[in-house]
Coordinates of C-alpha atoms in Angstrom, one line a residue:
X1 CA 5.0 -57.0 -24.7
X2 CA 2.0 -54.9 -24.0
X3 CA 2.5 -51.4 -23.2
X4 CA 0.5 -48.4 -21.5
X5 CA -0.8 -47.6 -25.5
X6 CA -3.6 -45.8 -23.7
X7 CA -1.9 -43.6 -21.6
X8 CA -0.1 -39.9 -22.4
X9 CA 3.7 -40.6 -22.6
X10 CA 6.6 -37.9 -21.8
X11 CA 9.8 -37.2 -23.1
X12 CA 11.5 -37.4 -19.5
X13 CA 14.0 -40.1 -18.9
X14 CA 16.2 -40.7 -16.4
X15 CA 19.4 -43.3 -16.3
X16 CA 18.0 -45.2 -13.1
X17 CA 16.4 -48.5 -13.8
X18 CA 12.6 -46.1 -12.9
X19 CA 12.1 -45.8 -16.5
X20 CA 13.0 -49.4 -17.0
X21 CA 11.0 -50.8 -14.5
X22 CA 7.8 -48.9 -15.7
X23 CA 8.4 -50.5 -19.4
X24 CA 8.3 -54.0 -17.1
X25 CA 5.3 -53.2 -15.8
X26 CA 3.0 -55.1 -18.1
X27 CA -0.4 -54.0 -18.8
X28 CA -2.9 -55.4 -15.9
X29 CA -5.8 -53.4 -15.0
X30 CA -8.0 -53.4 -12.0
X31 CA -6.9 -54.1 -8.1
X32 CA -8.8 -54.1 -5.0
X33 CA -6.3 -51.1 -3.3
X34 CA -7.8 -48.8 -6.2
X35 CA -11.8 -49.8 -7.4
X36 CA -12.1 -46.6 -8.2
X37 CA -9.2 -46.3 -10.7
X38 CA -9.9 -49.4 -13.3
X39 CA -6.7 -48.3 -15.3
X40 CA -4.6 -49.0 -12.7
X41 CA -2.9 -52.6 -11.9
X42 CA -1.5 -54.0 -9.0
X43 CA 2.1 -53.4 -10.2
X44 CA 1.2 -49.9 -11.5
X45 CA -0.4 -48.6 -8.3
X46 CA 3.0 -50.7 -6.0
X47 CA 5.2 -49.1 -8.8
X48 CA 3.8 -45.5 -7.7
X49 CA 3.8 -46.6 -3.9
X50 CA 7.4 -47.1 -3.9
X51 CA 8.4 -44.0 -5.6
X52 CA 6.3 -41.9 -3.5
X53 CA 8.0 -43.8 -0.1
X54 CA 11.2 -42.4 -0.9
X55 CA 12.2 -39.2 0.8
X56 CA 11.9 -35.8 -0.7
X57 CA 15.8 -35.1 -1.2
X58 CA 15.8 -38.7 -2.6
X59 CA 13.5 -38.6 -5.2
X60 CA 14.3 -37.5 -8.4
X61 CA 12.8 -34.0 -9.5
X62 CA 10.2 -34.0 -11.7
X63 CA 9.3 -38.0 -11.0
X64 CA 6.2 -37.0 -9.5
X65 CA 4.7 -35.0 -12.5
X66 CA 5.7 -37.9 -14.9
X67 CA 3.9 -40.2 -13.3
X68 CA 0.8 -37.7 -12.9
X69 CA 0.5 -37.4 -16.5
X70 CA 1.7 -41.6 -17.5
X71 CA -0.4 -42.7 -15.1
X72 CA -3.2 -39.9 -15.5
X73 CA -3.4 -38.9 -11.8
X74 CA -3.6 -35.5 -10.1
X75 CA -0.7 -34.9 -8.0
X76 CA -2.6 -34.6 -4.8
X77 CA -4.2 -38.1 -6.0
X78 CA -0.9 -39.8 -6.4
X79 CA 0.3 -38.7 -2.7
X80 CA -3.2 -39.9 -1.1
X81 CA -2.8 -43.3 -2.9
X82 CA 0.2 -44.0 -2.5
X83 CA -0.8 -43.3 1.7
X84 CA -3.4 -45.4 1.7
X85 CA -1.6 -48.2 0.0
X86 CA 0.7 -48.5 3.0
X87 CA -1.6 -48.0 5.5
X88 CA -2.9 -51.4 4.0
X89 CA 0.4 -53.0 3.7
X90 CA 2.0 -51.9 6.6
X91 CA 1.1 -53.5 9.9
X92 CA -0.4 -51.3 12.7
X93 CA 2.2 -51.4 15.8
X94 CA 0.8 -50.9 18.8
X95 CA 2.6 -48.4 21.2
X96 CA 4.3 -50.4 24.2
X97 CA 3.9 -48.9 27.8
X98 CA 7.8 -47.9 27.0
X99 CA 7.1 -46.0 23.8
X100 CA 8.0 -42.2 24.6
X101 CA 4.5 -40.4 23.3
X102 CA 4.9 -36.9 22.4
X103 CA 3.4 -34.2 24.4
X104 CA -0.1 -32.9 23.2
X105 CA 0.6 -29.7 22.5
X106 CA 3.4 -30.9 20.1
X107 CA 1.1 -32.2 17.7
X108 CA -0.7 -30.3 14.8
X109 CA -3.7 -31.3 13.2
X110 CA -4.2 -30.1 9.5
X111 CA -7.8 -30.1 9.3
X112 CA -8.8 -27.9 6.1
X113 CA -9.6 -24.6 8.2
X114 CA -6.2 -25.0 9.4
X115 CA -5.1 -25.3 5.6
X116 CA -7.0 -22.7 4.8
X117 CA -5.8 -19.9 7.4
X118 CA -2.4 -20.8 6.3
X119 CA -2.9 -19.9 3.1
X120 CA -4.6 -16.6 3.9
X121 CA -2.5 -15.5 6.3
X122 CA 0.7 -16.6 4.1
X123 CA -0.9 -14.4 1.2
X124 CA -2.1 -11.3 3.7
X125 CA 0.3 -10.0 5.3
X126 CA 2.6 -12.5 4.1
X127 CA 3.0 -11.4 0.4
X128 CA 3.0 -15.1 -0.8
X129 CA 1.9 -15.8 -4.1
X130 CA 0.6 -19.1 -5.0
X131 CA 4.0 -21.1 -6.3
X132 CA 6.0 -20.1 -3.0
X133 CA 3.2 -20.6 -1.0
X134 CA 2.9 -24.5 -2.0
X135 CA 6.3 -24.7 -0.4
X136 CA 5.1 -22.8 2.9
X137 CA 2.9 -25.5 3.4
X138 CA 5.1 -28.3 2.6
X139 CA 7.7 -27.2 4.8
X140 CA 5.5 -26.6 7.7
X141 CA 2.4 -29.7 7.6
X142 CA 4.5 -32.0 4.7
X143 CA 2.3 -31.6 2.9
X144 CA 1.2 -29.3 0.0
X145 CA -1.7 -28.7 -2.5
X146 CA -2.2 -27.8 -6.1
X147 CA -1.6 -24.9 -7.8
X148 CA -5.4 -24.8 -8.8
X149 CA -6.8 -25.9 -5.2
X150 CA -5.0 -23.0 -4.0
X151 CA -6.4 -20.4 -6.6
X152 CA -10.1 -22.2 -6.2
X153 CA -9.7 -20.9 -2.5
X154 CA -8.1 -17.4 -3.1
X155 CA -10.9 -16.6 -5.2
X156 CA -14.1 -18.1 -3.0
X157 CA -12.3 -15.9 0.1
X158 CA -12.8 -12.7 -2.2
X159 CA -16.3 -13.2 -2.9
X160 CA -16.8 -13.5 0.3
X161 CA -14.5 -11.0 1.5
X162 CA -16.5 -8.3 -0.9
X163 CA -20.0 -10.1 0.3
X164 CA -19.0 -9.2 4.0
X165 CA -17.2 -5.6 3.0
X166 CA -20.9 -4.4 1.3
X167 CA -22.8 -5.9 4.4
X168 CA -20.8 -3.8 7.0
X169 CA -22.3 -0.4 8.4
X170 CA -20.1 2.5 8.1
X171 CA -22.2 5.3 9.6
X172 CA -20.0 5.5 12.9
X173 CA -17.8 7.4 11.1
X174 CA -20.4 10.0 10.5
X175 CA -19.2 12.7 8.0
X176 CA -15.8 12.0 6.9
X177 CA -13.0 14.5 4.8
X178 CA -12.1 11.7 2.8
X179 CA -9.2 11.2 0.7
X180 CA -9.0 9.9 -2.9
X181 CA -6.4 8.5 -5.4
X182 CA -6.3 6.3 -7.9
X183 CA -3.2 3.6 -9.0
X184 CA -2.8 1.4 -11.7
X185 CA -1.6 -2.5 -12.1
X186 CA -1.6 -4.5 -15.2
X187 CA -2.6 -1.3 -16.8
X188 CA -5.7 -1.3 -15.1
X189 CA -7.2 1.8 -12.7
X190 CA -7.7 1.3 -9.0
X191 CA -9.7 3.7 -7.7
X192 CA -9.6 3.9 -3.7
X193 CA -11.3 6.3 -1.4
X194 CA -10.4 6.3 2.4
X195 CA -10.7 8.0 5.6
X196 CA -7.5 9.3 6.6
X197 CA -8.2 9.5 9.9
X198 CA -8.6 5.6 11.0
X199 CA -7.1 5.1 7.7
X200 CA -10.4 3.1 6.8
X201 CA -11.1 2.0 3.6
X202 CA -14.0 3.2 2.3
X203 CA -13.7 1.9 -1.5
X204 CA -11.5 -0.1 -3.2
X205 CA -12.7 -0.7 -7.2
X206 CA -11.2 -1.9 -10.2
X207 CA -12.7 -0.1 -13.1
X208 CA -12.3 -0.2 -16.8
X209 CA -11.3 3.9 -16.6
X210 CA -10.8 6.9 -14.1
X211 CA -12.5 9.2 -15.7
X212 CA -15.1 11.9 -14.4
X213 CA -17.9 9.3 -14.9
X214 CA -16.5 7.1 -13.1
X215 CA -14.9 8.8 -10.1
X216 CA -19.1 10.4 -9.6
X217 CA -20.2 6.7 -9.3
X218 CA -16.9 5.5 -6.9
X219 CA -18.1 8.7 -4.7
X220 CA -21.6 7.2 -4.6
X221 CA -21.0 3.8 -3.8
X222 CA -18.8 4.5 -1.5
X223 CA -21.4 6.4 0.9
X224 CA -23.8 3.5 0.2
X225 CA -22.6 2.0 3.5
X226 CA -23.8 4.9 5.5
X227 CA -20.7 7.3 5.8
X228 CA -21.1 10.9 4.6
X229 CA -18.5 12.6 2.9
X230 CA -18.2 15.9 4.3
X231 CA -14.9 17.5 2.1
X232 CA -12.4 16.0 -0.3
X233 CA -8.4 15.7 0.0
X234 CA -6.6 14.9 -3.6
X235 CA -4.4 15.6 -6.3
X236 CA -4.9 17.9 -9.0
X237 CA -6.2 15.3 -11.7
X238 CA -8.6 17.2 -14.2
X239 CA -11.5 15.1 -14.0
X240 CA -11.9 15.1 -9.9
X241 CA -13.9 18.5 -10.3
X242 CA -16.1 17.5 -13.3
X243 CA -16.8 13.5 -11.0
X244 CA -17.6 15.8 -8.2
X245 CA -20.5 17.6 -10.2
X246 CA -21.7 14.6 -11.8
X247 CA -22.4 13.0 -8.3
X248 CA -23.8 15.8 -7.2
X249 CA -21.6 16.3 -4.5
X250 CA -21.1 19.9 -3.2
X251 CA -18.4 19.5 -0.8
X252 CA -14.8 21.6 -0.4
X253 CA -11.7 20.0 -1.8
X254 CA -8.3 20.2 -0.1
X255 CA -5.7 19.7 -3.0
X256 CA -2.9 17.9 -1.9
X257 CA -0.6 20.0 -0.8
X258 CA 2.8 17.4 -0.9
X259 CA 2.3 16.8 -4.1
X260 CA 2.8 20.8 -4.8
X261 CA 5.7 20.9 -2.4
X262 CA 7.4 18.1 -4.0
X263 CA 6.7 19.4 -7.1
X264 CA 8.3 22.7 -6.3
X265 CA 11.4 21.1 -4.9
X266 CA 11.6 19.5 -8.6
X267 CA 11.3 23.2 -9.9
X268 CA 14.1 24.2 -7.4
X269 CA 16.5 21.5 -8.9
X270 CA 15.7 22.1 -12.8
X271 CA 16.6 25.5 -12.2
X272 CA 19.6 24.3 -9.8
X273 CA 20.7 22.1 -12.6
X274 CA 20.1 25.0 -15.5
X275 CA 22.6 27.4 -13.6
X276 CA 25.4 24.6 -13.0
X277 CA 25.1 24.2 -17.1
X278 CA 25.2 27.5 -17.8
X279 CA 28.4 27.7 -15.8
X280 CA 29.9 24.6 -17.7
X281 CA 29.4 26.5 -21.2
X282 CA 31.0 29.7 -19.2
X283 CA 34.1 27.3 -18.3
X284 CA 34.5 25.8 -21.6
X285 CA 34.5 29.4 -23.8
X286 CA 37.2 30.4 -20.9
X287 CA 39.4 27.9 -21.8
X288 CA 38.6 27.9 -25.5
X289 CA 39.6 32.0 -25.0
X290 CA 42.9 31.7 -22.9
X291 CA 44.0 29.0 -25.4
X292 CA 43.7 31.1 -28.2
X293 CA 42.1 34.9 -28.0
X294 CA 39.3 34.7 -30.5
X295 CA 37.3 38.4 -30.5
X296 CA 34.6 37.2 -31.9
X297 CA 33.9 34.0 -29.9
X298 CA 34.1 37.1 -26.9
X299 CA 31.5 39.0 -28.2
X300 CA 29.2 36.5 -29.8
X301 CA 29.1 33.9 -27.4
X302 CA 30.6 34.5 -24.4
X303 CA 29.2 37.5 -23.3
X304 CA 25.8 35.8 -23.5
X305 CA 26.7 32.9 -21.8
X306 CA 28.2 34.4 -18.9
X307 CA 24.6 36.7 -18.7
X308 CA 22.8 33.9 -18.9
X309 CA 24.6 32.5 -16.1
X310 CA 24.1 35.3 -13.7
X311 CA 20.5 35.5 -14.9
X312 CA 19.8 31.4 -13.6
X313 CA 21.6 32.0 -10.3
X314 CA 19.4 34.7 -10.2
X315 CA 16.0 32.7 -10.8
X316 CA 17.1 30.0 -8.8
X317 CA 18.0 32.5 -6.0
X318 CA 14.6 34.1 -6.3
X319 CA 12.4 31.3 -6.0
X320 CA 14.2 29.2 -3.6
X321 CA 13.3 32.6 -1.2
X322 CA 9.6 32.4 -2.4
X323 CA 9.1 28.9 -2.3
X324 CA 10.3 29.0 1.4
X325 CA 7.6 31.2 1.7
X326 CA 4.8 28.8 -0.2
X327 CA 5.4 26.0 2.3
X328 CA 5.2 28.5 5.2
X329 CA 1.8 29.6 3.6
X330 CA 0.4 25.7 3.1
X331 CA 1.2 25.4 7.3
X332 CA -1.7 24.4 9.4
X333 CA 0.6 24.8 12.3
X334 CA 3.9 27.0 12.6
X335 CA 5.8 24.5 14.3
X336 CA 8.3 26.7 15.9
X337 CA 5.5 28.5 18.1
X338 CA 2.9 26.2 17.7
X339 CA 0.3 28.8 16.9
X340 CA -2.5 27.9 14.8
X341 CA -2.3 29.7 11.1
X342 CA -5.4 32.4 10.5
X343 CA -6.8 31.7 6.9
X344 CA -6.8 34.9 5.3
X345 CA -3.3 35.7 6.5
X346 CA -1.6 32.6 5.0
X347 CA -4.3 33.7 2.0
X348 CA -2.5 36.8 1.3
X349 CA 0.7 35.0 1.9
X350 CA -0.3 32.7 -1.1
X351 CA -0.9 35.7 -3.2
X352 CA 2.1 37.5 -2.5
X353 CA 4.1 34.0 -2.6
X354 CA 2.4 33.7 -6.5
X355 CA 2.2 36.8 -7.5
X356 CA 6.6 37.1 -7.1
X357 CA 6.9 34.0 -8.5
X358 CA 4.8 34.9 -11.9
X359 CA 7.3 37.3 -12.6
X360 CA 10.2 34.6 -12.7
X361 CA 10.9 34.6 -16.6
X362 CA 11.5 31.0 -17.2
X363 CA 8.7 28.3 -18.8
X364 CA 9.3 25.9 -16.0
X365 CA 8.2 28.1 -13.4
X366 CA 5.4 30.1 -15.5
X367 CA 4.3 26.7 -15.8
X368 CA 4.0 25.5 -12.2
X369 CA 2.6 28.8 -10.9
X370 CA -0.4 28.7 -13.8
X371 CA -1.2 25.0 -12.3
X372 CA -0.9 26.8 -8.7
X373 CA -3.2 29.5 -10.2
X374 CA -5.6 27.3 -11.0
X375 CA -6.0 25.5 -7.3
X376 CA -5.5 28.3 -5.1
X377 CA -8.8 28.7 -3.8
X378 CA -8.2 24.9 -2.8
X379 CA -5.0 24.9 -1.0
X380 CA -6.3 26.4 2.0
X381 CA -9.5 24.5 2.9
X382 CA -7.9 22.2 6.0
X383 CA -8.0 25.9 7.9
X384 CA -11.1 26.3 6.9
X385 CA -11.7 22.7 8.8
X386 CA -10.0 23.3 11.1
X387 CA -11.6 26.8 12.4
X388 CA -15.2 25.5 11.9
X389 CA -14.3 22.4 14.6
X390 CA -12.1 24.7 16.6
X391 CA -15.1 27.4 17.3
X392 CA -17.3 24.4 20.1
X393 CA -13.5 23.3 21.0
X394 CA -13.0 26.6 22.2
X395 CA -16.5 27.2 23.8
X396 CA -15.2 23.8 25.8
X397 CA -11.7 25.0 26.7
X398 CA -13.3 28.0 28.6
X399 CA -14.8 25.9 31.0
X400 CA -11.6 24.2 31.9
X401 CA -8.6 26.7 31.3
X402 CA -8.3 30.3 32.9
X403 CA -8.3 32.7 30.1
X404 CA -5.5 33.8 30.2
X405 CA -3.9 30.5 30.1
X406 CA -6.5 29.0 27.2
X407 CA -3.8 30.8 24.0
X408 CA -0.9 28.9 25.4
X409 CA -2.5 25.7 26.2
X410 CA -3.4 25.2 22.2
X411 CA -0.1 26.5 21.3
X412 CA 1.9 23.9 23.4
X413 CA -0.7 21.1 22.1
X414 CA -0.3 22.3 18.3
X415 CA 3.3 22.4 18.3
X416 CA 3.5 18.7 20.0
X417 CA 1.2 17.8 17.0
X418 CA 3.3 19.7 14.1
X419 CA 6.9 18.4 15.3
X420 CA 5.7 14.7 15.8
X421 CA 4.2 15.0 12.7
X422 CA 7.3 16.2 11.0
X423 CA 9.6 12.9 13.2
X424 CA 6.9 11.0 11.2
X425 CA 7.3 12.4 8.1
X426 CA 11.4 11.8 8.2
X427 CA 12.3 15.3 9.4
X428 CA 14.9 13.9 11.8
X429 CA 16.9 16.7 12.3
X430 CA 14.1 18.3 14.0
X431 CA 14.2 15.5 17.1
X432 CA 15.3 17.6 19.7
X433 CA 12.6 20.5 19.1
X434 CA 10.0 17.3 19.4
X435 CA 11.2 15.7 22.4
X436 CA 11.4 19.3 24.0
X437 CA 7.5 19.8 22.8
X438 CA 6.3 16.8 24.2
X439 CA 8.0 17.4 27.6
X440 CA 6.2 20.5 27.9
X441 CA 3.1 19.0 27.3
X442 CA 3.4 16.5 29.2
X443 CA 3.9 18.4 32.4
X444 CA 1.3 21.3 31.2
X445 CA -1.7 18.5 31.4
X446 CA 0.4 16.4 34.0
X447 CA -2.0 14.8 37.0
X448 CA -5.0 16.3 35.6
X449 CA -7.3 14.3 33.1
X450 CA -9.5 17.2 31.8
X451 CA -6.9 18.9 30.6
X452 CA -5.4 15.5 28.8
X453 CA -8.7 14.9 27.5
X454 CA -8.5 18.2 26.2
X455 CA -5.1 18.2 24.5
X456 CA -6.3 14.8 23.0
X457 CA -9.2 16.1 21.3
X458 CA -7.2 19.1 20.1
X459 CA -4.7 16.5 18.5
X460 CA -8.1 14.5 16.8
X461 CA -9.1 17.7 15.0
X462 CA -5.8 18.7 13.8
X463 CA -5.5 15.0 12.3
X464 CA -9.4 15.5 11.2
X465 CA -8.4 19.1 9.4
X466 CA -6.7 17.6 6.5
X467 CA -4.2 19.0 3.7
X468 CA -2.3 15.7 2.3
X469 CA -3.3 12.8 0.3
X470 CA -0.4 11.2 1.9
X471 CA -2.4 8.8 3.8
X472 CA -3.3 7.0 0.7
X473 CA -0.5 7.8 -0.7
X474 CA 0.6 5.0 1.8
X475 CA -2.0 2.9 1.4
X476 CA -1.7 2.7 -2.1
X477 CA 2.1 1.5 -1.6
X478 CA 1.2 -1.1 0.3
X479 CA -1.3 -2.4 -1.6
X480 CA 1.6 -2.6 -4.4
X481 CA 3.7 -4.5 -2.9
X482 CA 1.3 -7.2 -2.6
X483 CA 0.3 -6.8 -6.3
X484 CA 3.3 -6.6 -7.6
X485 CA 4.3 -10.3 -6.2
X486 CA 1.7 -12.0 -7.7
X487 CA 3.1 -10.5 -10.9
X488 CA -0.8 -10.7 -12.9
X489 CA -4.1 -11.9 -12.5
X490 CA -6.3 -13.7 -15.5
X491 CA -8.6 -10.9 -15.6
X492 CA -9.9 -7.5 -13.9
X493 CA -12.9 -9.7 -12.1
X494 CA -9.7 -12.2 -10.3
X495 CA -7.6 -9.0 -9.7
X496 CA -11.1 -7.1 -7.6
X497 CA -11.2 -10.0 -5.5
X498 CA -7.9 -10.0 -4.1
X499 CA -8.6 -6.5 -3.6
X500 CA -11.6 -7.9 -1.4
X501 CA -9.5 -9.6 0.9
X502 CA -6.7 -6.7 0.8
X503 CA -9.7 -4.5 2.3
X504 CA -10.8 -6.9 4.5
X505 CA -7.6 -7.7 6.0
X506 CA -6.3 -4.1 5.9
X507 CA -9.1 -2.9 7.5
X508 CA -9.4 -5.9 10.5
X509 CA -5.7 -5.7 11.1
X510 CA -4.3 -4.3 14.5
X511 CA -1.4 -1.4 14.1
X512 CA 1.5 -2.8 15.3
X513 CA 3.5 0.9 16.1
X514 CA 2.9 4.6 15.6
X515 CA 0.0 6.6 17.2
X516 CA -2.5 4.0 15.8
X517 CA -0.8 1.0 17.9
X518 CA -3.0 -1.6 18.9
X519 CA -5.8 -1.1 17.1
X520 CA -7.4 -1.6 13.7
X521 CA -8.7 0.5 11.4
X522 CA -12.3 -0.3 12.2
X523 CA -12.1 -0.1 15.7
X524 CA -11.0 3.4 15.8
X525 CA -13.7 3.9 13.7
X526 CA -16.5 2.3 16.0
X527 CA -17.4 -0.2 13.2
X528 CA -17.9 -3.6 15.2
X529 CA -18.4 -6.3 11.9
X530 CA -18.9 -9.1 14.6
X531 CA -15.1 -10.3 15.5
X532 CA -11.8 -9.0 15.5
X533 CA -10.5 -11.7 13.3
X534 CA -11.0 -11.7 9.3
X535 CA -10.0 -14.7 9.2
X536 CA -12.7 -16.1 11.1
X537 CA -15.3 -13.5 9.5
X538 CA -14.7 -15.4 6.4
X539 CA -15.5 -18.6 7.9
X540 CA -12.3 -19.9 9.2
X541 CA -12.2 -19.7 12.9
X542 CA -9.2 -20.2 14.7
X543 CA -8.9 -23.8 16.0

């Protein structure tokens, strides 16, 4: 008997009669139900017909990717064949004036921009990647596409998603204090720059490196666009100075000052952790003594250890005090009066606050405080901000609020700002203090709107005047978890455009919550790109 000689065979059996009926088969080619496939018979293409007609849970797994490769057919082939074959076999019935037709509304029509906005709306927000995905549509049209169609469409979305992000004017956002970070995936650098304000994106690059070089040309691209970048808010990398110099940049830098309180918290629990060891060793030569007096052990060892224990409780006790005083020298706001923090008083806070702690004798801390030492003249530059913008803020509050009055009104809007800014930061504890702050404000600018408009204004410049990189800090977690379930892309050109479409949608998509809520990114920025919708930006209206 003739067999398929021509075709690839497969080690998968099954103990139904499906593998013995394809070995019946014979080996006719040609039928009028497939012209276009001359390989195929009429018992090979009635064969495939009948195992594609049996319901999902019925058929057995993996039938469908045998016969792809035996009968050389793509699997979305095989399921439009084996549709069209019945529609020829199967007799059109005609609906009696009985039949129950379903309402209108009830039906969905999977047209491919349909398809399409599925797919990209399953992969941003949804976190999909491509494998799970398939089963999204399955479960919701029945039906499904390859693994390949679905990449094909990923990857023309981000061409055009970085086409439309490089054609869109960014010069309603003026001059900007942008924030900057970089991240890595796949051992690759992302370099991001945003504006922390509407949380825009500005820039969003995969690059071969992060170094000086290349953080002077990010800086330059991203103003291409028409936004000026009036200040800086980062970490204390090395090369952000040199990248600043090399783009010719003169602007003042805001070193991230979360980063240094976190750090110092760290410090506080090394040292923590150095003085509870120090008083295990103390234990442990008590015992060893009131087991057995040994002089020598006395002398030698446990006269030291029990100085070296007073001398970490010490340290810790010491810096715990100044480091109290550090994070009340890095406030914009003092939060329990709401008064606005002068810059050179909170500068020789800082000084005082460094100066004590340089003469802390242990590494760790000498350490920290030389890093400090080498940042101090940019840990202060938000109140530098924040007095420039507060000087025609002022020259407006006169004309509104009595003088007298003008000192308390910008106290009670501050300390609204500061304590809803610590609720949103996770300071819970401080949720009564909050409430009671935005009471007062409330009935200080209650019933009239110049006033409101003023307290609003106030809040913009405190947000403007800024002294964390925490905004990106956020962005760049969110971007991860979207990277991290699509595990790894073929190569750094696939991996920048899903990061095209991340931008896209991040920077389209409406704020569901917080004091962002219901609105996106660019409208709070004034950018209009021409609709509302990425989706349909990309060329997939809504239907």
């Amino acid at each position: 008997m003739t067999l398929y000689l021509q075709k690839k065979q497969t080690s998968a059996t099954w103990p139904e009669p499906i593998e013995s009926t394809w070995h019946m088969l014979g080996g006719d080619y040609g039928c009028e139900l497939a012209p276009k496939l001359p390989h195929l018979g009429l018992t090979d293409i009635l064969f495939m017909t009948t195992i594609m007609s049996l319901a999902r849970q019925q058929r057995p797994w993996g039938v469908v990717t045998w016969m792809s490769d035996v009968f050389l057919l793509s699997r979305p082939a095989l399921y439009a064949l084996s549709d069209r074959v019945r529609q020829r076999l199967l007799p059109t019935v005609e609906p009696t004036t009985s039949t129950v037709m379903e309402p209108t509304e009830a039906r969905i029509s999977v047209t491919a921009t349909r398809m399409a906005r599925t797919v990209l709306t399953v992969s941003l927000p949804g976190k999909t990647a491509i494998r799970p995905l398939r089963h999204v549509l399955s479960e919701a049209f029945d039906q499904t596409r390859s693994i390949g169609w679905i990449s094909e469409l990923l990857t023309a979305a981000g061409q055009n998603a970085g086409h439309r992000l490089r054609g869109i004017d960014t010069s309603p956002l003026g001059t900007v204090i942008a924030a900057r970070d970089e991240t890595f995936f796949g051992g690759q650098p992302l370099l991001l720059v945003i504006d922390p304000v509407t949380t825009t994106i500005l820039l969003a690059e995969v690059c071969p490196d992060r170094q000086a070089d290349t953080w002077a040309a990010a800086l330059l691209v991203a103003q291409e666009q028409g936004v000026t970048i009036g200040g800086l808010v980062e970490d204390m990398a090395r090369m952000y100075g040199k990248s600043q110099k090399e783009a010719a940049l003169d602007v003042l830098v805001q070193k991230d000052v979360w980063h240094i309180q976190r750090d110092g918290s760290q410090v506080l629990r090394d040292l923590e952790r150095a003085a509870f060891r120090a008083t295990s060793l103390v234990i442990k030569l008590e015992k060893q003594l009131l087991k057995e007096w040994d002089e020598p052990l006395f002398d030698e060892k446990y006269v030291s250890a029990v100085a070296k224990e007073e001398r970490c409780y010490d340290q810790h006790a010491v810096f715990a005090e100044w480091l109290s005083h550090l994070v009340d020298a890095l406030e914009l706001v003092d939060w329990r009066s709401g008064e606005i923090r002068d810059l050179t008083i909170n500068q020789w806070l800082l000084e005082e606050t460094l100066a004590a702690m340089s003469h802390i004798d242990q590494p760790r801390v000498q350490k920290w405080v030389k890093t400090l030492r080498r940042h101090q003249k940019q840990l202060l530059t938000s109140l530098d901000w924040l007095a420039a913008s507060l000087k025609p803020y002022r020259q407006q509050l006169a004309q509104i609020v009595a003088p007298d009055q003008q000192e308390s009104f910008m106290r009670t809007v501050a300390r609204h700002w500061r304590l809803r800014q610590a609720l949103i930061n996770g300071h819970s504890s401080l949720g009564q203090q909050a409430q009671a702050a935005e009471t007062a404000l409330q009935e200080m600018v209650a019933n009239d709107a110049q006033c409101q408009q003023l307290a609003e204004k106030l809040i913009t410049l405190l947000d403007a005047a800024c002294r964390t990189s925490s905004m990106i800090e956020g962005v760049n977690g969110l971007l991860k978890q979207f990277l991290h379930n699509h595990q790894a892309f073929r190569s750094p050109e696939t991996l920048q455009l899903y990061l095209n479409l991340f931008v896209l949608w991040h920077n389209m998509r409406v704020f569901e919550r917080g004091k962002r809520q219901g609105k996106s990114p660019y409208q709070l920025a004034g950018i209009d790109p021409g609709t509302d919708d990425w989706l349909t930006l990309l060329g997939y209206p809504a239907e």
